GROMACS .gro file of N, CA and C in nm:
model
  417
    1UNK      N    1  -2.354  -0.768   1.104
    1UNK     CA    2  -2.491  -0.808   1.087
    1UNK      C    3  -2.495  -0.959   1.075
    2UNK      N    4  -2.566  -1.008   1.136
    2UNK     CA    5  -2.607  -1.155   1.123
    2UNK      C    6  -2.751  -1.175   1.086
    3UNK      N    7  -2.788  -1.240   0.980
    3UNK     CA    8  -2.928  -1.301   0.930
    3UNK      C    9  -2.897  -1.480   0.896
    4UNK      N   10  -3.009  -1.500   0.925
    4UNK     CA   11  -3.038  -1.682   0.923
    4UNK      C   12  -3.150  -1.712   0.833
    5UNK      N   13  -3.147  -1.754   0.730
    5UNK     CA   14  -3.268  -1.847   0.652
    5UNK      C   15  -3.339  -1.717   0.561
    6UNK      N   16  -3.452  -1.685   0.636
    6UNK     CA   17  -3.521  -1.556   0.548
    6UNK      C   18  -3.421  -1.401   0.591
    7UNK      N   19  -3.364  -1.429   0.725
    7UNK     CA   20  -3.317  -1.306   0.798
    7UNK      C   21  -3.180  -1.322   0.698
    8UNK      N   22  -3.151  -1.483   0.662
    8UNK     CA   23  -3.021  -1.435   0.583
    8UNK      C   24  -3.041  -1.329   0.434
    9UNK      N   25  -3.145  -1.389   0.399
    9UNK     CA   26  -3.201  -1.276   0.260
    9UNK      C   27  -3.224  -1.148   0.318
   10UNK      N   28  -3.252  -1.096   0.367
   10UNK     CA   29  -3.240  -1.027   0.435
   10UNK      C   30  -3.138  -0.939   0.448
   11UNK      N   31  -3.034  -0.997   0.480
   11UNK     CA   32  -2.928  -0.950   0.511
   11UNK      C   33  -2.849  -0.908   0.431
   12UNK      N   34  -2.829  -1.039   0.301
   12UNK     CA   35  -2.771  -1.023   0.118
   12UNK      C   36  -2.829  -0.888   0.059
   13UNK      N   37  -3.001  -0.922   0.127
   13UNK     CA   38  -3.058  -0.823   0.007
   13UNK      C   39  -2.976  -0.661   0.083
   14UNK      N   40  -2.988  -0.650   0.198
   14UNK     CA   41  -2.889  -0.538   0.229
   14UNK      C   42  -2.792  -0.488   0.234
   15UNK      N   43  -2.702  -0.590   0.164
   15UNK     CA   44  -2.583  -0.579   0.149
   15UNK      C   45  -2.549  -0.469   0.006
   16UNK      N   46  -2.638  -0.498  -0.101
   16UNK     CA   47  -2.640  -0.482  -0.185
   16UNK      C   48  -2.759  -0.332  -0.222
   17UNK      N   49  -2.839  -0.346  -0.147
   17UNK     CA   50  -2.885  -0.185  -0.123
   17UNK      C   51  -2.869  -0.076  -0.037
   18UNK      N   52  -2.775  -0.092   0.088
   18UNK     CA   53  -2.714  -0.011   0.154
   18UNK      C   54  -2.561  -0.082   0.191
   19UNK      N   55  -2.475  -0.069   0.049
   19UNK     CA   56  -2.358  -0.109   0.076
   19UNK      C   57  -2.295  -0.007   0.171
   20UNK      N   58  -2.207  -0.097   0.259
   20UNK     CA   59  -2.091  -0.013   0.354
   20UNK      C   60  -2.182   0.036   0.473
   21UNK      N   61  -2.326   0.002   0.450
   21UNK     CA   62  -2.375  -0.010   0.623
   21UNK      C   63  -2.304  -0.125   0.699
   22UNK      N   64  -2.287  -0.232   0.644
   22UNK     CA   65  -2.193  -0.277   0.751
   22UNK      C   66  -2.086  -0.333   0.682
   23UNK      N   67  -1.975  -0.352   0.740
   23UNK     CA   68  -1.840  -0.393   0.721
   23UNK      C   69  -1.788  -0.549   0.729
   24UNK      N   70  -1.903  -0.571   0.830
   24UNK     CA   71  -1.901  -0.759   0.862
   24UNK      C   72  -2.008  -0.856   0.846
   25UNK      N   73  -2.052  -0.922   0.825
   25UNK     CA   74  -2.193  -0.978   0.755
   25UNK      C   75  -2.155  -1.110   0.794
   26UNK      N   76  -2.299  -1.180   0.860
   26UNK     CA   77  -2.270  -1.358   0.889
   26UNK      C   78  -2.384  -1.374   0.795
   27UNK      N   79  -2.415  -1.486   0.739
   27UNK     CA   80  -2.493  -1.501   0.641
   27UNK      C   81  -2.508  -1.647   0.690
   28UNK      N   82  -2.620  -1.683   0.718
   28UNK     CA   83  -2.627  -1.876   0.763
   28UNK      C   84  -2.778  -1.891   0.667
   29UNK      N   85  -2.754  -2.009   0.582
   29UNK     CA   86  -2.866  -2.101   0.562
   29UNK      C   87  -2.965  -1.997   0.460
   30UNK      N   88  -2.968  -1.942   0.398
   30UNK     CA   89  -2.982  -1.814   0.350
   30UNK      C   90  -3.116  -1.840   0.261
   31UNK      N   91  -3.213  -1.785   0.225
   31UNK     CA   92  -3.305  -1.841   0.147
   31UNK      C   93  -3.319  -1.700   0.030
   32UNK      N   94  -3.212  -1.746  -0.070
   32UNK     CA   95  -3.172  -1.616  -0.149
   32UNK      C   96  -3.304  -1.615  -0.296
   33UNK      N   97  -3.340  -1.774  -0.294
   33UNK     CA   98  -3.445  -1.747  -0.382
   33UNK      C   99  -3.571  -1.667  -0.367
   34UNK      N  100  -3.573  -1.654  -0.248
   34UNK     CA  101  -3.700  -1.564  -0.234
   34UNK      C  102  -3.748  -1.417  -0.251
   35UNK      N  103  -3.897  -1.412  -0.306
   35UNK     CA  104  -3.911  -1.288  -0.345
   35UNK      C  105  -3.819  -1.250  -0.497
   36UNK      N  106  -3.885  -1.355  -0.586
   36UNK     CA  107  -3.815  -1.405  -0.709
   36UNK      C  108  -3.716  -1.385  -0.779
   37UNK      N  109  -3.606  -1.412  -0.661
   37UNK     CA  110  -3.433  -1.401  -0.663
   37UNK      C  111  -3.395  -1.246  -0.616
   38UNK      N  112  -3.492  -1.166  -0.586
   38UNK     CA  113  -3.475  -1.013  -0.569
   38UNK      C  114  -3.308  -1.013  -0.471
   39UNK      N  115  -3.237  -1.071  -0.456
   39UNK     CA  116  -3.100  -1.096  -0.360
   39UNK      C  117  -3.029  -1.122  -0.502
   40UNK      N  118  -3.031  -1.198  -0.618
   40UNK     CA  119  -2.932  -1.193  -0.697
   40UNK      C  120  -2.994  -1.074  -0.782
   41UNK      N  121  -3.114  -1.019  -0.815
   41UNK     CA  122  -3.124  -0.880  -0.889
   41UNK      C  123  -3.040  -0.775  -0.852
   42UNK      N  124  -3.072  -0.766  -0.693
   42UNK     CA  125  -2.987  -0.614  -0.631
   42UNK      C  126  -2.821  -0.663  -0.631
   43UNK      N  127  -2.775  -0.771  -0.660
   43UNK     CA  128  -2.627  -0.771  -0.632
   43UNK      C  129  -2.578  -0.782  -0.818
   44UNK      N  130  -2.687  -0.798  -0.911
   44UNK     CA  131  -2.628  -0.779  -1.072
   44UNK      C  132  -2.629  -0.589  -1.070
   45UNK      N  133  -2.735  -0.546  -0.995
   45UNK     CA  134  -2.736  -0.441  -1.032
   45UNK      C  135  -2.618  -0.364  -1.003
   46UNK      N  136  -2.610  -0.367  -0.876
   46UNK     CA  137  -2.434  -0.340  -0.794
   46UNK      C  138  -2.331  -0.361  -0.858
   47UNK      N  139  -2.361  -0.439  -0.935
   47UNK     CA  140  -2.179  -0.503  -1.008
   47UNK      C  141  -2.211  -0.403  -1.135
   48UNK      N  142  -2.324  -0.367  -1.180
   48UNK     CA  143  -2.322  -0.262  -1.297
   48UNK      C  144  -2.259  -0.095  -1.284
   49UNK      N  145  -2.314  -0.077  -1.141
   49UNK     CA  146  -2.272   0.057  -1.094
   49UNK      C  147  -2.178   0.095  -0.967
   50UNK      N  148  -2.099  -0.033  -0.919
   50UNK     CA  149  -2.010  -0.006  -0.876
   50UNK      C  150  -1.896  -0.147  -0.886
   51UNK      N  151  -1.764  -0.124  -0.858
   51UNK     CA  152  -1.661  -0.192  -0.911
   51UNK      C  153  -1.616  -0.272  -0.810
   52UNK      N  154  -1.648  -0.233  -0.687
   52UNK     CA  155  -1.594  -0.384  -0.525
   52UNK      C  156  -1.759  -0.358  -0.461
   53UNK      N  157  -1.688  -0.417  -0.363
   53UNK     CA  158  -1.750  -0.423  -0.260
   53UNK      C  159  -1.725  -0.519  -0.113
   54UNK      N  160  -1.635  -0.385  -0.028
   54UNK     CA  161  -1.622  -0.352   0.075
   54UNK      C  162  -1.647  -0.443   0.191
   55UNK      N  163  -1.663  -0.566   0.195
   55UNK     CA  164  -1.732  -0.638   0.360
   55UNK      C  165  -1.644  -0.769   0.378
   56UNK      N  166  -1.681  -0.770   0.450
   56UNK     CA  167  -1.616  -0.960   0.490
   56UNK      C  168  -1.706  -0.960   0.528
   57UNK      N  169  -1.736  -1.098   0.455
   57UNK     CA  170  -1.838  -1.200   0.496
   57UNK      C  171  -1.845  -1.320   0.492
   58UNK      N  172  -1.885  -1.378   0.572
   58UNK     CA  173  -1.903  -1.560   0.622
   58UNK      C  174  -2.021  -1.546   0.571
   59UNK      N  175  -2.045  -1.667   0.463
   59UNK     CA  176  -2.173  -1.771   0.434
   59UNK      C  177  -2.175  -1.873   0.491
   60UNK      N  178  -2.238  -1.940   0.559
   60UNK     CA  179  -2.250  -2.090   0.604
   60UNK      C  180  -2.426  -2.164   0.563
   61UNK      N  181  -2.387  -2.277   0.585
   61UNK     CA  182  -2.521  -2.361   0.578
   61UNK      C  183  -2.466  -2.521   0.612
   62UNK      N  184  -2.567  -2.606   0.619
   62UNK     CA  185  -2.585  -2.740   0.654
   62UNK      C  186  -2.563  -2.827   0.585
   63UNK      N  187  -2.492  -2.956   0.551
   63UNK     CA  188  -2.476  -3.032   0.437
   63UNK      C  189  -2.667  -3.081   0.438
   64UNK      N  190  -2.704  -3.111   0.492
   64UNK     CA  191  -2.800  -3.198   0.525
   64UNK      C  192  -2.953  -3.151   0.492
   65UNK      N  193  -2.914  -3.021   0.519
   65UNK     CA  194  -3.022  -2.925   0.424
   65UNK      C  195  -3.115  -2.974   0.285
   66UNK      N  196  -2.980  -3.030   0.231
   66UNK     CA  197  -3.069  -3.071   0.080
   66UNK      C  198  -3.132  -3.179   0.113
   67UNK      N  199  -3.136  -3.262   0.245
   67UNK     CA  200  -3.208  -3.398   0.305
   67UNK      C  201  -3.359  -3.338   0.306
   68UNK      N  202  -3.385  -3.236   0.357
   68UNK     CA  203  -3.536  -3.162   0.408
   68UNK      C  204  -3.581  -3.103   0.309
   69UNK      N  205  -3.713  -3.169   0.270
   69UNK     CA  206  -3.799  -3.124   0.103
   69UNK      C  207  -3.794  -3.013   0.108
   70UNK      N  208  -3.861  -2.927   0.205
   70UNK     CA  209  -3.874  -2.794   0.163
   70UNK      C  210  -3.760  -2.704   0.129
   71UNK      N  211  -3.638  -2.742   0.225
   71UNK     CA  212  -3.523  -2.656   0.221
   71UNK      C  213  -3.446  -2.706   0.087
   72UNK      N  214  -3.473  -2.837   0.024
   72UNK     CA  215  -3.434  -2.836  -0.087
   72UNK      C  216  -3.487  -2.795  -0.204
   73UNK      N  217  -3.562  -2.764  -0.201
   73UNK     CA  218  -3.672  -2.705  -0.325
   73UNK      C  219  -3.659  -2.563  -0.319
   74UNK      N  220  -3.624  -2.513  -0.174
   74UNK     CA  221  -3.630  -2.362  -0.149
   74UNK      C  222  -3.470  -2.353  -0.243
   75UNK      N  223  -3.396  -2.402  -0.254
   75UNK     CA  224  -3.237  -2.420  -0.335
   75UNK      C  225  -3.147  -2.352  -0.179
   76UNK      N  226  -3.190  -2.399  -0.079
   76UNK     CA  227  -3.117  -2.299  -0.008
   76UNK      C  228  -2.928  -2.333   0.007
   77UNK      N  229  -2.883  -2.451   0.015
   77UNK     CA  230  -2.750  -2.497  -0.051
   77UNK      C  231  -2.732  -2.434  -0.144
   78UNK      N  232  -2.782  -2.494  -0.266
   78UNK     CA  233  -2.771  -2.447  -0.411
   78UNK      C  234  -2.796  -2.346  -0.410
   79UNK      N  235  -2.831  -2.197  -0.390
   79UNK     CA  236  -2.835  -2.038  -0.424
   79UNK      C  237  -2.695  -2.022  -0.332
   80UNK      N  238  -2.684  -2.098  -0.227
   80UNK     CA  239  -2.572  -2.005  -0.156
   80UNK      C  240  -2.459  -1.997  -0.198
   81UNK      N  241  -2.443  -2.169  -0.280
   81UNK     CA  242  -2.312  -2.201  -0.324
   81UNK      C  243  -2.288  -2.095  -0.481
   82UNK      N  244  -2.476  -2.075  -0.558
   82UNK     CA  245  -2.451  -1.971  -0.671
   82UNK      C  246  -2.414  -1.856  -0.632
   83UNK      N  247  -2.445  -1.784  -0.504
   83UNK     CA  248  -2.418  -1.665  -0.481
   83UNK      C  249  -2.290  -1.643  -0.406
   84UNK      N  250  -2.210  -1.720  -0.350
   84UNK     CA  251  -2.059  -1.734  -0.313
   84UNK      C  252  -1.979  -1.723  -0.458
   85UNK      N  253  -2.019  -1.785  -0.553
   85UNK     CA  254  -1.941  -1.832  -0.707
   85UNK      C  255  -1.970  -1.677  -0.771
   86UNK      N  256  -2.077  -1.645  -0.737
   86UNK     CA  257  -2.094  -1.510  -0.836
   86UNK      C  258  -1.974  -1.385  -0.741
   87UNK      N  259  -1.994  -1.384  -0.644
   87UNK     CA  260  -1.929  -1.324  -0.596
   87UNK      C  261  -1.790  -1.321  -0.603
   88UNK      N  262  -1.730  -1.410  -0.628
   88UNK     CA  263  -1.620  -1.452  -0.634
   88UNK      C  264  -1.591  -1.404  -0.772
   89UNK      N  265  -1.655  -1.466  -0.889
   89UNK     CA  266  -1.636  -1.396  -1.026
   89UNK      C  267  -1.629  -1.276  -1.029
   90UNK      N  268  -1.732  -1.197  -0.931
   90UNK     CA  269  -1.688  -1.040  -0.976
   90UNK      C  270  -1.546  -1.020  -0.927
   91UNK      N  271  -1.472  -1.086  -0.845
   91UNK     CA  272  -1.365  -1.016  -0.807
   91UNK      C  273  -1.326  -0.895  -0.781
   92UNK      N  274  -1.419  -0.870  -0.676
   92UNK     CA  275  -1.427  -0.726  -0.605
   92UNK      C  276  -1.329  -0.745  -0.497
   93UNK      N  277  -1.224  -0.610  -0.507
   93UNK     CA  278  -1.083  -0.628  -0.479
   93UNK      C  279  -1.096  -0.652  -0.332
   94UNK      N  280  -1.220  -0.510  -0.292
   94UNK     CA  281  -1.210  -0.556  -0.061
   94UNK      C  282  -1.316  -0.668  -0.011
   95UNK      N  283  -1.340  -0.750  -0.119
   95UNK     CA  284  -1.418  -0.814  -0.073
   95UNK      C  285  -1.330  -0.967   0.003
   96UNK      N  286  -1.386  -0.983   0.137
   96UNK     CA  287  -1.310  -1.079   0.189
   96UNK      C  288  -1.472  -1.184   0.184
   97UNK      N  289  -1.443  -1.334   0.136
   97UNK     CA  290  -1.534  -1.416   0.165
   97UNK      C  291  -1.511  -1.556   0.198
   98UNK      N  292  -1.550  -1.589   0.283
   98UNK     CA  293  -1.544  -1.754   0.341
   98UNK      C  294  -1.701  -1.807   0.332
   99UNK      N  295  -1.679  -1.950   0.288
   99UNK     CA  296  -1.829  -1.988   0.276
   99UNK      C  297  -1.768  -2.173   0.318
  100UNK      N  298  -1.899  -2.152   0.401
  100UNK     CA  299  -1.873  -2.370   0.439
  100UNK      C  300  -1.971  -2.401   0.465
  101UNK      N  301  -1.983  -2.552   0.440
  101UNK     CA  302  -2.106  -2.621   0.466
  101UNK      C  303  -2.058  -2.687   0.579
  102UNK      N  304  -2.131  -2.732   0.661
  102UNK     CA  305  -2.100  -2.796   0.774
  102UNK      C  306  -2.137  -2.925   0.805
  103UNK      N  307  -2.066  -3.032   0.783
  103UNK     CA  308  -2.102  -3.209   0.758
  103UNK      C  309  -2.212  -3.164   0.878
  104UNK      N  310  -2.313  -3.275   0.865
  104UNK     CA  311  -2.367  -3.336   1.006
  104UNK      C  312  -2.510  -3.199   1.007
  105UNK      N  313  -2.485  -3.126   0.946
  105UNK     CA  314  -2.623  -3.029   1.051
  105UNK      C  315  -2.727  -2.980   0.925
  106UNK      N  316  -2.792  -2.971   1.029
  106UNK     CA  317  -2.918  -2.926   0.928
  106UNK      C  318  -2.950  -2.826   0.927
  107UNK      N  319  -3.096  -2.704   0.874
  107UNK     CA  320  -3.111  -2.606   0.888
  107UNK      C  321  -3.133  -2.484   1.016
  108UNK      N  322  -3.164  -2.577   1.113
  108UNK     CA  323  -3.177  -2.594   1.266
  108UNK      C  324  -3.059  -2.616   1.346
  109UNK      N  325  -2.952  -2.689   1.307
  109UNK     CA  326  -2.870  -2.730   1.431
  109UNK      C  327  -2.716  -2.645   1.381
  110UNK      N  328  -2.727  -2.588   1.270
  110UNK     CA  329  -2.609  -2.535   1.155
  110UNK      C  330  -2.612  -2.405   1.265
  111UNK      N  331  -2.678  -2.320   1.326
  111UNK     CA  332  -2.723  -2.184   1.365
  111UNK      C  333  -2.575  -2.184   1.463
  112UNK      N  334  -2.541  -2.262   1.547
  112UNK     CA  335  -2.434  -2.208   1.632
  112UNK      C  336  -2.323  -2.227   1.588
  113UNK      N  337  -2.295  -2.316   1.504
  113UNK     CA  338  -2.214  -2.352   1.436
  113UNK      C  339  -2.163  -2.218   1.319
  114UNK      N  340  -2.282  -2.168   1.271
  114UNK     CA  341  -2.253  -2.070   1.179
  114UNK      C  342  -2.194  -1.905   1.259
  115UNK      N  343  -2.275  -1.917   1.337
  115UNK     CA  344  -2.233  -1.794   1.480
  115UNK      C  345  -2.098  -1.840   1.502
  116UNK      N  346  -2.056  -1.959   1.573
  116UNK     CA  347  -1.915  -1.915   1.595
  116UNK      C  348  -1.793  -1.967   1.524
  117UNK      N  349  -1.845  -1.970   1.420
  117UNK     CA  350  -1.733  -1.946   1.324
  117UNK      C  351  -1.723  -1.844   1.225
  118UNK      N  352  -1.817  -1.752   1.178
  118UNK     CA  353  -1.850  -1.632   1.172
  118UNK      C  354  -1.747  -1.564   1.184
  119UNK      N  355  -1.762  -1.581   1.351
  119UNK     CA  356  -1.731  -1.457   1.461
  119UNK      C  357  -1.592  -1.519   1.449
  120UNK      N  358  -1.555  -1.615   1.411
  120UNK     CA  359  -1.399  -1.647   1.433
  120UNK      C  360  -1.349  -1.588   1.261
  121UNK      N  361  -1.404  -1.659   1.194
  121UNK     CA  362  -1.343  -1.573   1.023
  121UNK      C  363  -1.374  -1.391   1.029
  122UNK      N  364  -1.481  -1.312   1.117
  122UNK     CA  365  -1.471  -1.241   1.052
  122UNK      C  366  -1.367  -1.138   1.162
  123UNK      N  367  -1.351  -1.164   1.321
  123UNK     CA  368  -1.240  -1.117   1.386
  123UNK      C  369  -1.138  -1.175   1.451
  124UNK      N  370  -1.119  -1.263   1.358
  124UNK     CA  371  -0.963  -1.344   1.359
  124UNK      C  372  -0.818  -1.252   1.414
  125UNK      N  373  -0.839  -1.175   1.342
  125UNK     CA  374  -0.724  -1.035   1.347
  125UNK      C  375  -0.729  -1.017   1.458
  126UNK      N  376  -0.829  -0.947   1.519
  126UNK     CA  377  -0.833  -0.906   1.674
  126UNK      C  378  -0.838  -1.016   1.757
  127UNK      N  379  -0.886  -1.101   1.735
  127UNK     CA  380  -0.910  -1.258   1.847
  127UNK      C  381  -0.784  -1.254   1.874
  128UNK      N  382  -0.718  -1.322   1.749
  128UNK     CA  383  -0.579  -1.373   1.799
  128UNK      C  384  -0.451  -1.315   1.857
  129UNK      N  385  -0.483  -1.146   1.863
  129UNK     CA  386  -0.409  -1.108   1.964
  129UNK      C  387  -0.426  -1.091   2.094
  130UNK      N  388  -0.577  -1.122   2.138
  130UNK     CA  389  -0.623  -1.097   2.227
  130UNK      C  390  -0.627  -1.240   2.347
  131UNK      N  391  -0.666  -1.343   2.262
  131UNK     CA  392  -0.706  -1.450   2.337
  131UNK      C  393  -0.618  -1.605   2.254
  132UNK      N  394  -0.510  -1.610   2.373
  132UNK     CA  395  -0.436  -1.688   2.335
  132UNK      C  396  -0.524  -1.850   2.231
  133UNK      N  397  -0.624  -1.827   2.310
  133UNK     CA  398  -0.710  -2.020   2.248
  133UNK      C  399  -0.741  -1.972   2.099
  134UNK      N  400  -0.719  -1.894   2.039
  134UNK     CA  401  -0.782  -1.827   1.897
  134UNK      C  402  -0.698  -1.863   1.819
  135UNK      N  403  -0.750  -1.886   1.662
  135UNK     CA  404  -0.619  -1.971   1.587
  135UNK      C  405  -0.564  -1.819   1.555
  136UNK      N  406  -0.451  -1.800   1.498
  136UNK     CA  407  -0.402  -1.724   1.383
  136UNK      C  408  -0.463  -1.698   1.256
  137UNK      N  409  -0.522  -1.575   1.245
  137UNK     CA  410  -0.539  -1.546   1.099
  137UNK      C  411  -0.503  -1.621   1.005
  138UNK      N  412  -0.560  -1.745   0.881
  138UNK     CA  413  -0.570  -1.735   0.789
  138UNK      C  414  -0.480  -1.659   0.660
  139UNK      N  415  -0.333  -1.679   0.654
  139UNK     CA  416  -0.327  -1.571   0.525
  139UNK      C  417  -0.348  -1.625   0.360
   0.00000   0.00000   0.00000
């Protein structure tokens, strides 16, 4: 699943109410405050009634983001970097996560950037046996 900005809330918030619908999750630019944090409600609730959680997922966003009033006020940096940290604290054992900001781009120009590197963290495994130009898995 891939969501961007509101589609990235979107996407969090589904992560966390139909866990294990998907297995791979791109998450770009994410606007997790919205709908008054309802994306960090459904993922406290999850950590109450279950113990992992199951996905690899890429977060990305824009350094430059916090440059643009609205996207800085929306916290969209700042929630992603809280909701990467929370995640990480739970230390949910299958949870695989990569999160980067990307010098230079903004909420607009971050989008392909976040797509293909995504797609490179989240099938690294298979890339790199397949297509010699692919780095090696990460261990």
């Amino acid at each position: 699943m891939f969501g961007h900005s509101a589609g990235g809330m979107f996407a969090a918030y589904a992560l966390f109410q139909r866990p294990g619908a998907f297995d791979k999750m791109i998450i770009g630019s994410p606007y997790l405050q919205g709908v008054r944090g309802a994306v960090f409600t459904a993922e406290a609730d999850h950590a109450t009634r279950a113990k992992d959680l199951d996905v690899t997922l890429f977060l990305g966003a824009g350094d430059r983001e916090v440059d643009e009033y609205f996207l800085a006020i929306s916290g969209i940096v700042s929630s992603m970097a809280r909701f990467s940290e929370t995640l990480r604290l739970r230390e949910y054992p299958s949870l695989k996560l990569e999160t980067r900001i990307f010098t230079g781009e903004d909420h607009y120009t971050v989008v392909p950037r976040i797509v293909s590197e995504g797609i490179r963290h989240l099938w690294a495994e298979e890339a790199a046996g397949l297509l010699s130009s692919w780095p090696e898995p990460q261990k």
